[in-house]
Each structure stands twice: as structure tokens, then as C-alpha cells.
Coordinates of C-alpha atoms in Angstrom, one line a residue:
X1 CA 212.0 229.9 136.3
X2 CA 210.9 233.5 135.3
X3 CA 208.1 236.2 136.1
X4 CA 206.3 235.0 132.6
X5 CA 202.9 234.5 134.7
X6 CA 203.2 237.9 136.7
X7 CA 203.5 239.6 133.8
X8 CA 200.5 237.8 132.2
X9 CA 198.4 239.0 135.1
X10 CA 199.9 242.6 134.9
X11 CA 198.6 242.7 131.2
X12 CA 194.9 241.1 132.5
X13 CA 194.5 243.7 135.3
X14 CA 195.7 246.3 132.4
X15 CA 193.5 245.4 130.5
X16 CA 190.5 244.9 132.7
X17 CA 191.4 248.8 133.7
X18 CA 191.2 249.7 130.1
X19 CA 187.2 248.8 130.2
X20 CA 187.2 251.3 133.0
X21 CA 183.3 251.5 134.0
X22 CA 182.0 248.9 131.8
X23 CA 179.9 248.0 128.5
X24 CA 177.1 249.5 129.7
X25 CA 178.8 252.6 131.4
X26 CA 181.1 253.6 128.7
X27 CA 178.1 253.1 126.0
X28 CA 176.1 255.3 128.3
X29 CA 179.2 258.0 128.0
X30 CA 179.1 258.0 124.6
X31 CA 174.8 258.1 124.2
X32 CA 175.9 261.5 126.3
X33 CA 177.8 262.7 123.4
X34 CA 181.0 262.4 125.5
X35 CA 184.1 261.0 125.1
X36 CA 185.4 258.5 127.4
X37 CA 188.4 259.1 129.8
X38 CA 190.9 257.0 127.6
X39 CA 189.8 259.0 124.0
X40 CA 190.2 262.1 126.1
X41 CA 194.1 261.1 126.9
X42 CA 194.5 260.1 123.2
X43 CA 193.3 263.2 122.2
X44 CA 194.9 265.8 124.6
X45 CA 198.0 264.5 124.6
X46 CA 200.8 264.0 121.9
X47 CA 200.9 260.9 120.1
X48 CA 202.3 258.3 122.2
X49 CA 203.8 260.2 125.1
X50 CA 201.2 259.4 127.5
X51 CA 203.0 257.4 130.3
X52 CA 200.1 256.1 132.9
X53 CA 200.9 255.5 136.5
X54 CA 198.6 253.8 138.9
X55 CA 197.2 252.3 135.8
X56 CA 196.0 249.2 137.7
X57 CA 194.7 250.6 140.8
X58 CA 191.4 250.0 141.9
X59 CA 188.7 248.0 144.0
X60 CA 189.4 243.8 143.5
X61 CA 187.0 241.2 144.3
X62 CA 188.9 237.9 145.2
X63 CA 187.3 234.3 145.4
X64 CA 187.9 231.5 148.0
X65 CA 190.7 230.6 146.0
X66 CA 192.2 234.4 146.2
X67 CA 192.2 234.6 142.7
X68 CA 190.8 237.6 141.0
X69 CA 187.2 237.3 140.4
X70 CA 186.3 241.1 139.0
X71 CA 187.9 244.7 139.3
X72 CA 187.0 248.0 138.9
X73 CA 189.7 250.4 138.0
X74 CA 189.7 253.9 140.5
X75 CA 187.6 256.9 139.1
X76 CA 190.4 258.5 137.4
X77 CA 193.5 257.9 134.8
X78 CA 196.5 259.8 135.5
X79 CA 200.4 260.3 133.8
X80 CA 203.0 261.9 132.1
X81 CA 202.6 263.2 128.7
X82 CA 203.7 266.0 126.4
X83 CA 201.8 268.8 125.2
X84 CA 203.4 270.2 122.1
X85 CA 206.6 268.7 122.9
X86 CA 206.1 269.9 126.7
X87 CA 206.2 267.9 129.5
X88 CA 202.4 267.8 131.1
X89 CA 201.2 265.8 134.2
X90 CA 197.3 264.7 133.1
X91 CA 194.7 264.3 135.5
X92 CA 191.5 263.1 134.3
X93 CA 188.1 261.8 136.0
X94 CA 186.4 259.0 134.8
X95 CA 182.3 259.5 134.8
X96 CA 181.9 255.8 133.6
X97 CA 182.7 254.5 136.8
X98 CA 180.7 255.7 139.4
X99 CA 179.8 258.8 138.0
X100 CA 183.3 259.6 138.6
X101 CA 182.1 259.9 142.8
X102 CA 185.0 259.9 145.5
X103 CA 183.7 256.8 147.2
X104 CA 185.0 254.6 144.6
X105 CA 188.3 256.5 143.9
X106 CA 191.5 256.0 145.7
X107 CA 192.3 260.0 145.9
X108 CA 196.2 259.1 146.2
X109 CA 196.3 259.2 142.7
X110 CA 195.5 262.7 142.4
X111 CA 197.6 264.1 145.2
X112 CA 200.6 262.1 143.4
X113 CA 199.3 263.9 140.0
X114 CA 199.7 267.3 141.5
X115 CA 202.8 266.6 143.5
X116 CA 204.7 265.4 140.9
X117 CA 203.4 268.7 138.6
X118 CA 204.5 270.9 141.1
X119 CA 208.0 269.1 142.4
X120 CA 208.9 268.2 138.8
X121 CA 208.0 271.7 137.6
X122 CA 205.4 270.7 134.5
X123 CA 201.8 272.0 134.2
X124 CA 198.8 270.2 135.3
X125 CA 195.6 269.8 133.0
X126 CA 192.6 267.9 134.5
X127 CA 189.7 266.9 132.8
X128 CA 187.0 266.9 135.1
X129 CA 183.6 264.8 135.1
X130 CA 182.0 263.7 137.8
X131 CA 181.4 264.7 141.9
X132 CA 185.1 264.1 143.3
X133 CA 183.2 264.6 146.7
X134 CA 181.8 262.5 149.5
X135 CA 179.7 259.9 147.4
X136 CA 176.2 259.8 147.7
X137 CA 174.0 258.5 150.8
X138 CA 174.2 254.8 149.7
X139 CA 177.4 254.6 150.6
X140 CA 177.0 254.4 154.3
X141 CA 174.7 251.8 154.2
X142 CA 178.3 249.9 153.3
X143 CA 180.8 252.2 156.0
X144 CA 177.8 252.9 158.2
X145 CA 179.0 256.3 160.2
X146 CA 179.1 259.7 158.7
X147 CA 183.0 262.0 159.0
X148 CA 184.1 265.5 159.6
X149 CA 184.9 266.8 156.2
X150 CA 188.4 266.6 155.0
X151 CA 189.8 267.4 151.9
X152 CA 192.4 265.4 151.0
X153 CA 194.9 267.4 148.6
X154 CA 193.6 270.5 149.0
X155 CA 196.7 271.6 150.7
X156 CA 198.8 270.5 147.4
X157 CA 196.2 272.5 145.2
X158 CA 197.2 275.6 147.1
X159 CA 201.0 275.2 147.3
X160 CA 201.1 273.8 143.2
X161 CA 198.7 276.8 142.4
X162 CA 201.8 279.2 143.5
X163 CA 204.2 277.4 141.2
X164 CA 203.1 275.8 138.0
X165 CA 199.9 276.4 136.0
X166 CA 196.5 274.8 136.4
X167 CA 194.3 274.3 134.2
X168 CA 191.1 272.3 134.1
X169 CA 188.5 271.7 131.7
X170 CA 184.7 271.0 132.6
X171 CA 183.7 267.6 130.2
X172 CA 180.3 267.1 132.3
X173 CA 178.7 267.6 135.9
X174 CA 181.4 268.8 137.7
X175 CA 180.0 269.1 141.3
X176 CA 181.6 269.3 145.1
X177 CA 184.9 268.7 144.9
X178 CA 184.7 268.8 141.1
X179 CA 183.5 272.1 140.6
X180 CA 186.2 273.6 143.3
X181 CA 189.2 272.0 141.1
X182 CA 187.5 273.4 138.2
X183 CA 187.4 276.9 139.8
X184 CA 190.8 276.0 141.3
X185 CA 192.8 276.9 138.3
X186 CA 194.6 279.4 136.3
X187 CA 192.7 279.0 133.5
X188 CA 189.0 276.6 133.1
X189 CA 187.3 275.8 130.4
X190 CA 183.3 274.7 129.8
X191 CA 181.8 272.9 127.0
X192 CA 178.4 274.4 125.7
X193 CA 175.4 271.7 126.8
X194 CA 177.9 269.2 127.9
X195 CA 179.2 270.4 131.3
X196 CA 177.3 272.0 134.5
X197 CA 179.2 273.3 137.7
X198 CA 177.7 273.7 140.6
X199 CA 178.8 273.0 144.5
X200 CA 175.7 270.6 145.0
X201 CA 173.2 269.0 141.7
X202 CA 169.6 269.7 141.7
X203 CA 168.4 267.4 144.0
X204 CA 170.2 269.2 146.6
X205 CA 168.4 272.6 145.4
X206 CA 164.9 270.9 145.0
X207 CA 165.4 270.2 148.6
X208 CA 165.8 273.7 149.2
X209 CA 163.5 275.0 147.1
X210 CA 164.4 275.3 143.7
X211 CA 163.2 272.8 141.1
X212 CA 166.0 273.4 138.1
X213 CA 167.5 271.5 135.8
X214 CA 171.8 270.4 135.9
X215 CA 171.9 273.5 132.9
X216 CA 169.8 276.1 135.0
X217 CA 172.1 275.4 137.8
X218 CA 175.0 275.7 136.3
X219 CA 175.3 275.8 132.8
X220 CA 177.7 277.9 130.8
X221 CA 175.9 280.4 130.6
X222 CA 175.8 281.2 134.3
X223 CA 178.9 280.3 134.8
X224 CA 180.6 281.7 131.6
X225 CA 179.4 284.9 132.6
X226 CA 179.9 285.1 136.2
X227 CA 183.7 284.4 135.7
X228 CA 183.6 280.7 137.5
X229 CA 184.9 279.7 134.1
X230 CA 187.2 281.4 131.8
X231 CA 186.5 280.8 128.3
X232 CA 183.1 278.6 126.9
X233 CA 183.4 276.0 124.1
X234 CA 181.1 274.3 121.5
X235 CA 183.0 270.7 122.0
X236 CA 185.9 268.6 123.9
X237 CA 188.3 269.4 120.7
X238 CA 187.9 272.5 121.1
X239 CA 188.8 272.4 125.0
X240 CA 191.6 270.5 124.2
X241 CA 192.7 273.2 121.7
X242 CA 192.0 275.9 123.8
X243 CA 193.9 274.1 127.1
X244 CA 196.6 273.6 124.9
X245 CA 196.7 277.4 123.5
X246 CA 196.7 278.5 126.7
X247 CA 199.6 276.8 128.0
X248 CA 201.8 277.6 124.8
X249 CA 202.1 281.1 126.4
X250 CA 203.4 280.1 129.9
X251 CA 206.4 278.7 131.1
X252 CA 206.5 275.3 132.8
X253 CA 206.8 276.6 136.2
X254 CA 207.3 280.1 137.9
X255 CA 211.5 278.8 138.1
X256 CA 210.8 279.2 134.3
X257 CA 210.8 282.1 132.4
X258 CA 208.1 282.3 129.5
X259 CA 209.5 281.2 126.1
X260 CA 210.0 283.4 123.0
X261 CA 209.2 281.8 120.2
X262 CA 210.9 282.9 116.6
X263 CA 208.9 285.7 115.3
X264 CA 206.8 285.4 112.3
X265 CA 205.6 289.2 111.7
X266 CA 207.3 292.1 111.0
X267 CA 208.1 294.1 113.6
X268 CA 208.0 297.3 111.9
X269 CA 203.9 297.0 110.3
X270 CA 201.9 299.3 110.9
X271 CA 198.5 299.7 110.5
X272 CA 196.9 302.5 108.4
X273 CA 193.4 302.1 109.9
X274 CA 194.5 302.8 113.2
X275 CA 194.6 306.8 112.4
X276 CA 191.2 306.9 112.4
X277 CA 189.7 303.8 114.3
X278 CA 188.6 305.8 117.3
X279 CA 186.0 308.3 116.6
X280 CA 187.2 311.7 116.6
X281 CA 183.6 312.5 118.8
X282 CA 184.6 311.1 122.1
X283 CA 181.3 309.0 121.9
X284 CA 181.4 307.0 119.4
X285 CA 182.7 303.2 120.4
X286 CA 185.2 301.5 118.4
X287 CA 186.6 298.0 118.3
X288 CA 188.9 297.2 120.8
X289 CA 190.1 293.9 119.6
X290 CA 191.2 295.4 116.1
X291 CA 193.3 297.4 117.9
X292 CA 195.0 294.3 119.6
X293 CA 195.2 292.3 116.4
X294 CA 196.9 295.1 115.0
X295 CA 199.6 295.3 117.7
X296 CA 200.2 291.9 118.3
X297 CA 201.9 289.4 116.0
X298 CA 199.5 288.4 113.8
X299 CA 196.9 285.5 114.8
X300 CA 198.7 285.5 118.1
X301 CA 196.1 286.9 120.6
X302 CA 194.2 284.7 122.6
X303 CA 191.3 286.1 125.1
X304 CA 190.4 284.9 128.1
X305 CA 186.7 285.3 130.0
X306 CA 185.1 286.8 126.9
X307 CA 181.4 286.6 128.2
X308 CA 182.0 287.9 131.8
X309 CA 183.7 291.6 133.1
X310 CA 182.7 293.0 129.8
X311 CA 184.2 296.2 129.9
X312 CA 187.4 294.4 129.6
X313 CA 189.3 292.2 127.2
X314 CA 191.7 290.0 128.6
X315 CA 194.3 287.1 127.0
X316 CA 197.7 286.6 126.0
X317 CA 199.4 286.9 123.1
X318 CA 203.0 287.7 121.1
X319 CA 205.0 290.4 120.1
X320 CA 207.8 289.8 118.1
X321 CA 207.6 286.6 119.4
X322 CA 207.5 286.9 123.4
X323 CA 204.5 286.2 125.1
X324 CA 202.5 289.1 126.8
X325 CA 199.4 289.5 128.7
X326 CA 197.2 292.1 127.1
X327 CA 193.9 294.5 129.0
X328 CA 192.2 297.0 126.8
X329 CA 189.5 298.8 127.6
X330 CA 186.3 298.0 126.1
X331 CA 183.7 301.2 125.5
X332 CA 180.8 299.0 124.1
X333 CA 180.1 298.0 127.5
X334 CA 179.2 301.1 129.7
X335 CA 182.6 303.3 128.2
X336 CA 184.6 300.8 129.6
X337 CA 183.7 301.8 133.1
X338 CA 185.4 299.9 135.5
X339 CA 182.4 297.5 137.3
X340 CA 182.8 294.8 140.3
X341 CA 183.1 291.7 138.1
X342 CA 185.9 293.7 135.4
X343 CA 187.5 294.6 138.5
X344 CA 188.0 291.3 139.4
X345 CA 188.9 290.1 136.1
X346 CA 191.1 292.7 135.9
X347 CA 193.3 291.3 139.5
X348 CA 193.2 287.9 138.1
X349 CA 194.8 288.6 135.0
X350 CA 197.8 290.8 136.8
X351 CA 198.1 287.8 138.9
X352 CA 198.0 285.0 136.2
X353 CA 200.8 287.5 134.1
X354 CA 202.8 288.2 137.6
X355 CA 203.2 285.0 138.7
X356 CA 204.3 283.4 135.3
X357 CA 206.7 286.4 134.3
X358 CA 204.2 287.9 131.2
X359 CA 204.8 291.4 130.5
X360 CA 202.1 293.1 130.2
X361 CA 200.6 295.8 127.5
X362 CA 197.3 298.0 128.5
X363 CA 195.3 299.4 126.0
X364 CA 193.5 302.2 128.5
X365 CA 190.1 303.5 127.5
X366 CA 188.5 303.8 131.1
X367 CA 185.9 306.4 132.5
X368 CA 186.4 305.3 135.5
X369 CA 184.6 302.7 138.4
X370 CA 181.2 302.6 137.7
X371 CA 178.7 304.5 139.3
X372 CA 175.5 303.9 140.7
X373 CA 173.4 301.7 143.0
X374 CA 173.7 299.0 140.7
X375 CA 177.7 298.9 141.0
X376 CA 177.4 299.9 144.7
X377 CA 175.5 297.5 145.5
X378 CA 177.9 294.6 143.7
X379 CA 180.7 296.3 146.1
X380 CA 182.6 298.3 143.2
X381 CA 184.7 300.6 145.8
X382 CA 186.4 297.4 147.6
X383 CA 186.6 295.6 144.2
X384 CA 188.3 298.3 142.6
X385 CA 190.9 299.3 145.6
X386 CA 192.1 295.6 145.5
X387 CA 192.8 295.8 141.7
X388 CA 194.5 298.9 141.9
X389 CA 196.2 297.2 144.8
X390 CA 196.7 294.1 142.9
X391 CA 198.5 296.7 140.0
X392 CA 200.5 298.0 142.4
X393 CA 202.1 294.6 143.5
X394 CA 202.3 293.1 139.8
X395 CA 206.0 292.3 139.5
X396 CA 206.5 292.3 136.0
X397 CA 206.8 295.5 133.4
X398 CA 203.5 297.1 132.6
X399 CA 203.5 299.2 128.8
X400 CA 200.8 301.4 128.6
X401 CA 199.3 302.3 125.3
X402 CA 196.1 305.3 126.0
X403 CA 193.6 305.3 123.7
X404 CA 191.1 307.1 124.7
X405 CA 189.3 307.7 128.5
X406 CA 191.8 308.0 131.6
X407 CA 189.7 308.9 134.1
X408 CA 189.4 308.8 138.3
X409 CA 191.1 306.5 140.8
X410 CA 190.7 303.2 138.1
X411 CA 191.6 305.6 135.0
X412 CA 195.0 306.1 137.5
X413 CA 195.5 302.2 137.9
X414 CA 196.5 301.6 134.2
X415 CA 200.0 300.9 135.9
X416 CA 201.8 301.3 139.2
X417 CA 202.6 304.8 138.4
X418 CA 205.6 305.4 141.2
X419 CA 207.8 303.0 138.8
X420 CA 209.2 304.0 135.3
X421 CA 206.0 305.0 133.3
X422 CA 206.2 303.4 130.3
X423 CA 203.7 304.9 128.2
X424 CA 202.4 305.9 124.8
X425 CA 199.5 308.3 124.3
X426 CA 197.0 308.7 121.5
X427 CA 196.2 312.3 120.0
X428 CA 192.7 310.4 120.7
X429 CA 193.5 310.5 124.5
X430 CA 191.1 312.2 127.0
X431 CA 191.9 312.3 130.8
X432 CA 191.5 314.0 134.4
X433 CA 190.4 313.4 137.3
X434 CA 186.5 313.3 136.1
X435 CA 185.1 313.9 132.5
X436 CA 184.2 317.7 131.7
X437 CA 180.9 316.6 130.0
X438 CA 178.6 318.0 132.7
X439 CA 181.7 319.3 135.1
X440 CA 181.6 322.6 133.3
X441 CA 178.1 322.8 134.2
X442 CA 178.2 322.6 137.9
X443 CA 181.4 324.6 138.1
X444 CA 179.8 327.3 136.2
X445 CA 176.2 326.8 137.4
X446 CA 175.6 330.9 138.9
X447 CA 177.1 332.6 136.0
X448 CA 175.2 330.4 133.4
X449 CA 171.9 330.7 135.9
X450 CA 172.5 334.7 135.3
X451 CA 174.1 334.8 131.8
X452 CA 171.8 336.6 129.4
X453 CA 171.9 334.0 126.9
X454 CA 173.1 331.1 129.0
X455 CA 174.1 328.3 125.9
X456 CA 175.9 331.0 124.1
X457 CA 178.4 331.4 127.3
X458 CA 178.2 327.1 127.9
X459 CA 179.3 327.2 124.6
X460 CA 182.7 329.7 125.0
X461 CA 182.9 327.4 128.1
X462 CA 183.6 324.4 126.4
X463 CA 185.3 326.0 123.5
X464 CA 187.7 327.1 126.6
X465 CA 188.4 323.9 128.0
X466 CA 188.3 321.9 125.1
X467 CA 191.6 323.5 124.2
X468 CA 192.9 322.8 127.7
X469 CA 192.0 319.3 127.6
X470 CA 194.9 319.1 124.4
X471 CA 196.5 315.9 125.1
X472 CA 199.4 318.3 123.4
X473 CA 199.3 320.6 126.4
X474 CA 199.7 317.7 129.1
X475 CA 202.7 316.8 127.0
X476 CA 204.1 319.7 127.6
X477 CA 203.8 319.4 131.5
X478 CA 205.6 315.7 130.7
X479 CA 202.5 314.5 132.1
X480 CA 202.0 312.4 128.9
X481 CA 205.3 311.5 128.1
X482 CA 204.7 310.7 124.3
X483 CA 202.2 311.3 122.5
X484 CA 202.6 309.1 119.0
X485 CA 200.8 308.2 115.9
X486 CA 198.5 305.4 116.3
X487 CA 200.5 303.7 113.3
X488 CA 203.9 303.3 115.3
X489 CA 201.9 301.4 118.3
X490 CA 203.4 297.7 117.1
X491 CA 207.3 299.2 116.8
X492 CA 206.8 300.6 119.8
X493 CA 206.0 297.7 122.1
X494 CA 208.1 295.6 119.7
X495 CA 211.0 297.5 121.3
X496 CA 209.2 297.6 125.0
X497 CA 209.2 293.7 124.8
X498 CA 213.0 293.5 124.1
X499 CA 213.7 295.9 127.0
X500 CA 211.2 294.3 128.8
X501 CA 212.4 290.7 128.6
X502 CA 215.7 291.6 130.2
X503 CA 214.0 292.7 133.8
X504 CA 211.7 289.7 134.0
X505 CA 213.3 287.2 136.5
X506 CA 212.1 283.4 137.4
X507 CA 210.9 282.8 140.9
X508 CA 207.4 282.8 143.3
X509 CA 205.0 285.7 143.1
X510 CA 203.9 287.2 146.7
X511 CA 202.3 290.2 147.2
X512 CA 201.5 291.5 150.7
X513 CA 197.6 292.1 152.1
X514 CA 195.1 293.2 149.9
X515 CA 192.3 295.2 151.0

């Protein structure tokens, strides 16, 4: 006697799983330009360590002889693998079957996905195609009686969210429940012309109104831009890459503390260019990304949200080896003023670097929030108090490097300025508490109104306060409490990250209300 013919029908029903949707399905998938679930796996995750569980789950048909007549495997595969040598739990939706819709899932498998993630301490990457939501309307012609909506799992999305990372990548429509564990992340990615998010598809909006397409609805480049996705991709290698790259900066869990890796650049260069990258006008933008590539170990920086909150580049990246999160100013995009959406970029990225233990470096060129009706209208005033709240609750050391602008309430929030400050400045930098380009004016608008040759005494005028403005005189005030040479900015923070690194302790990020 043994279990030989059990374990001949474990390998069947394996094997029947491994067809997942079908000939016609998975053929379908791939017409699409798509990868199917299982390639996906292969491809994502190291060679060999993917360990499935709930591989044979599904919906059986049984004949009068209760022997199995067909099966269709649930709407998603799910594991164990490593990433890099790092333990990963994968979650990933299978379009092939059913279009990937909740009524043909058994959702168990994904709250045991994300519970396992969170109580075992290892990230969680999902690859996400397809609804995840109620179904469609045929499916109560078979359970005929509609259901308050109930979302199973949510409640472990919120409490895994708070202690290891999330990350999801868009691999086609991604709608309902799909699109909020998309947006449910700490970092998402979208693949150009092969993935759409929306909360309902187009036959929802043509009901409404609106006759678009899955790509006017919620293709990349609405939602690349809007910040509903982090970073946009030309294919599903390159999410992988990118989910991967992302991760490689973050510790397991927040009981983790991020992990330095041996450094491969000297932590002594220094860049001759940098003397004169920013254009001795005031005007004049420069590059802001140069200026990160030249700080950073080399090769090392990697930006998140590119195409949305303009005004400010985001990402992570090394420094002699430890990972860091990095904000710098951007002045091609309005001066770097400070709009709604960079605002909001701006708290996320605090968050994301508080709650995984990144320092952080800030390369400050800001004018200020925005002004006008435009920003007003998109709420910049209670945008910008929660991210200089949000500033103020970051738990982890914040290095300033200024550049250029410091000005206003946002030009304040380049750190929580009660703590230590910090804090290198540029000979470049320019701050107060508003610009004096057209502030001279109105102060002095009587005497120039009665000056006999009015530009002649502008002109003393800003000859005057030119000379205040010296970043050399606020230095004196230990206002600025260093004023350096653009070419010592990588020793600087080399030794910042050392110093750094012993503060940063493991443990949950809260912060208290934010207005």
C-alpha cells in the first residue's frame, strides 16, 4: 500500500493549473503582446526559488462518478521567491482566466499572500491584470441576489502597508479592485500601451456620458502624470527591472534597517563642473539631475514619478554605499515653485524614506508655493501645510544641500528646522522670506514715483541689496551655517551618511494628524 495514486492526481491537477485559462485564453494573452502569469513568475523571480502555494486551487467539475471531469485554476498564482537573493512573497493575477474577474477567484489566496509578507517580514510585488472586483452582471444570473460591498483584505493591505513595502506593477486593465491595489503601494509601475487603470472601464463611462477608449481612460499618460502611478515603462522587463531596483534600496520590513551595500565610488570625487553649473544670473535654469549624479555613487540614483509634480525630482539612491532618498528642486518647471501635485509628491516621498529608515539628502532650489488661481484653485495652501507638516514628522536625518532659491513658508520646509540643521550652502544660494525682484519696487514705490531720474535710484537700490543678499553675510549671522564649494558636496554627505546611519533605528512610522 502507498499514496502512489494521490500523488498522480496531485501532479494531474498541477498540471491542469499550469494551463491556467486555456488554449484559447493564454493564445489570446499573448496576441495582446503580454506575457502570461506563469512567464511573468519565471521572469520576476530568481531562477528556481519560486515556491507556489495554493497552486491547485480552483473551481472542479465532478461527474456522477465523482471523478474530476474539468478544472479551472483561481484567477491568480501566488508564493515565495527571492528577488536578488531576497526573500519576496509574489502575488500575481491571471487575465487568462476570466479576465482575471473576482467571481472566479477564491480571494483567500491573496489575503494569505499579504499576511504572510507582512507576519514573515518580506516585501510584496503584485503583478496586476485584470478587475479583482465584483465580476460582471452575468454572474448573478448564476448567484441571483446582489451584496453590500465588502472588501475582503483590505484591512491587511492597510496594516502590511505600515510594515513591509508594496509594490505593484500594472501588466494590463487594472480596474476596481485592481486599480486600488495598484494605487495601494509604495511604489507602482505602468507599462506604455499595455496597461490602463481606471476605477470602472469604458462601458461604465459610455453610460455616463463619455465614449473613450481603455487608453483615454486611463492610460499612462493620464495616470503617469497625475501621480496614480510612479514611474511609466516601455515593457514588462522593464517593470520587472524597475520593481526589482526599487526594492534593492529598502529593507525587508520597517523591523529592518536598510542595507549598505560595499561602496564602489570614491568617496572623496569631486566634480569640477559643479563650480559653475548654476548660472551666476539667478535666471538661468540648470540641470538638476547632474547635480545628483554627481553626488551620489555613481549610476546609483533611481527617480521615482518623473512625469508628474514636476518641479521635483524624487528617487533613491547610494552614498558611499547606504541608501538615501534624494528631493532636489527642479527650476525648469515654474523655478521649482512648489505646486499641489509636487506638494504631494513631495509627502509621499518623506513618508516612503521615514517609514523604511532612508536618510534623506535635499537639494533646495525653491521660490516658494506657487501662486495664482491656477494653484489656488488645485488647493496649494492645504497641500503645502501638510508637506511641511509631513517634514516635520519625518523620523529620519534630513541633509540639506542649498543650491539656489530658499524662499517663503515651502523655501522654510527644506527640513524640520527646530532639529540639528544639517546644512550645506552654495555661494549660488539666494533666500528670504520673498524674492527682491519686484520687492524693491513696492517698498520704494514714493521715492522712485518722485526721484528725478527714477531707474538711476532703482538701480543704487539694487546695487544696495544685492550686497545684503551675500549668502557671505547670512553666514555671518550663523544663519547659513556653511557655506562650501560646490566641489566638496559628495565628501560632505559621504560623511553625513556615516553619522547618519548611526541615529536611524528599526521600528513603525506614526506621525500624528495632518492638516
Amino acid at each position: 500500500m502507498s499514496w502512489k495514486k494521490s500523488i498522480e492526481e496531485l501532479r494531474r491537477r498541477e498540471r491542469l493549473s499550469e494551463k491556467m485559462g486555456g488554449e484559447e485564453p493564454v493564445s489570446r494573452q499573448r496576441g495582446r503582446g503580454k506575457l502570461t502569469v506563469r512567464e511573468r513568475v519565471a521572469f520576476l523571480a530568481d531562477p528556481g526559488s519560486f515556491h507556489e502555494v495554493g497552486k491547485i486551487a480552483g473551481k472542479a467539475t465532478y461527474g456522477p462518478d465523482d471523478e474530476l471531469e474539468a478544472f479551472t485554476p483561481s484567477t491568480s498564482v501566488t508564493g515565495r521567491a527571492t528577488l536578488d537573493g531576497k526573500p519576496t512573497v509574489i502575488l500575481a493575477d491571471d487575465f487568462t482566466v476570466r479576465g482575471g474577474a473576482s467571481d472566479a477567484a477564491i480571494w483567500q489566496k491573496m489575503v494569505q499572500s499579504i499576511r504572510m509578507a507582512t507576519e514573515y517580514r518580506m516585501p510584496l510585488v503584485q503583478m496586476i491584470d485584470g478587475t479583482g472586483g465584483g465580476g460582471s452582471v452575468k454572474s448573478l444570473e448564476k448567484d441571483p441576489r446582489t451584496y453590500i460591498p465588502e472588501t475582503p483584505g483590505w484591512n491587511e493591505i492597510v496594516h502590511g502597508m505600515t510594515q513591509v513595502p508594496f509594490v505593484s506593477l500594472a501588466l494590463g486593465p487594472c480596474a476596481g479592485m485592481g486599480a486600488g491595489r495598484v494605487a495601494a503601494s509604495h511604489f507602482s509601475v505602468m507599462v506604455k500601451e499595455l496597461s490602463q487603470v481606471f476605477v470602472a472601464g469604458p462601458p461604465v463611462a459610455i453610460a455616463l456620458g463619455e465614449n473613450v477608449t481603455k487608453e483615454e481612460l486611463g492610460g499612462w499618460k493620464i495616470q503617469g502624470q497625475n501621480g496614480t502611478v510612479d514611474n511609466v515603462v516601455d515593457s514588462e522587463a522593464d517593470a520587472f527591472e524597475a520593481a526589482r531596483r526599487f526594492l534593492s534600496y529598502l529593507p525587508p520590513s520597517v523591523h529592518h534597517l536598510p542595507e549598505r551595500t560595499a561602496p564602489t565610488d570614491d568617496p572623496k570625487r569631486k566634480e569640477d563642473f559643479l563650480l559653475s553649473i548654476v548660472p551666476t544670473d539667478g535666471k538661468t535654469p540648470y540641470k538638476p539631475r547632474r547635480i545628483i549624479e554627481a553626488a551620489v555613487d555613481r549610476h546609483s540614483f533611481f527617480e521615482i514619478g518623473h512625469d508628474w509634480g514636476r518641479g521635483m525630482v524624487c528617487g533613491l539612491a547610494r552614498i558611499d554605499g547606504y541608501p538615501v532618498g534624494i528631493l532636489a528642486g527642479d527650476p525648469f518647471f515654474l523655478d521649482g515653485a512648489w505646486t499641489a501635485d509636487v506638494c504631494d509628491k513631495v509627502t509621499r516621498h518623506m513618508d516612503l524614506c521615514s517609514m523604511f529608515h532612508l536618510p534623506v539628502v535635499h537639494f533646495v532650489d525653491c521660490p516658494g508655493f506657487a501662486v495664482g488661481v491656477k494653484a489656488e484653485t488645485a488647493g496649494v495652501t492645504r497641500a503645502g501645510v501638510r508637506t511641511m507638516t509631513a517634514i516635520y514628522q519625518a523620523s529620519v536625518p534630513v541633509c540639506s544641500v542649498v543650491i539656489r532659491k530658499a524662499y517663503g513658508l515651502a523655501g522654510s520646509a527644506m527640513m524640520n528646522q527646530s532639529r540639528t540643521k544639517w546644512r550645506y550652502c552654495w555661494p549660488s544660494g539666494d533666500w528670504g522670506s520673498l524674492p527682491m525682484a519686484g520687492g524693491i519696487e513696492a517698498a520704494f514705490r514714493k521715492e522712485l514715483a518722485e526721484a528725478e531720474n527714477p531707474e538711476e535710484l532703482k538701480a543704487q537700490l539694487y546695487r544696495k541689496f544685492e550686497a545684503i543678499r551675500s549668502p557671505f553675510r547670512t553666514a555671518e549671522s550663523f544663519l547659513a551655517e556653511e557655506i562650501i564649494d560646490p566641489r566638496d558636496t559628495r565628501p560632505l554627505l559621504v560623511d553625513f551618511m556615516h553619522h547618519a546611519a548611526r541615529i536611524v533605528e528599526t521600528g513603525e512610522f506614526r506621525h500624528g494628524y495632518r492638516p
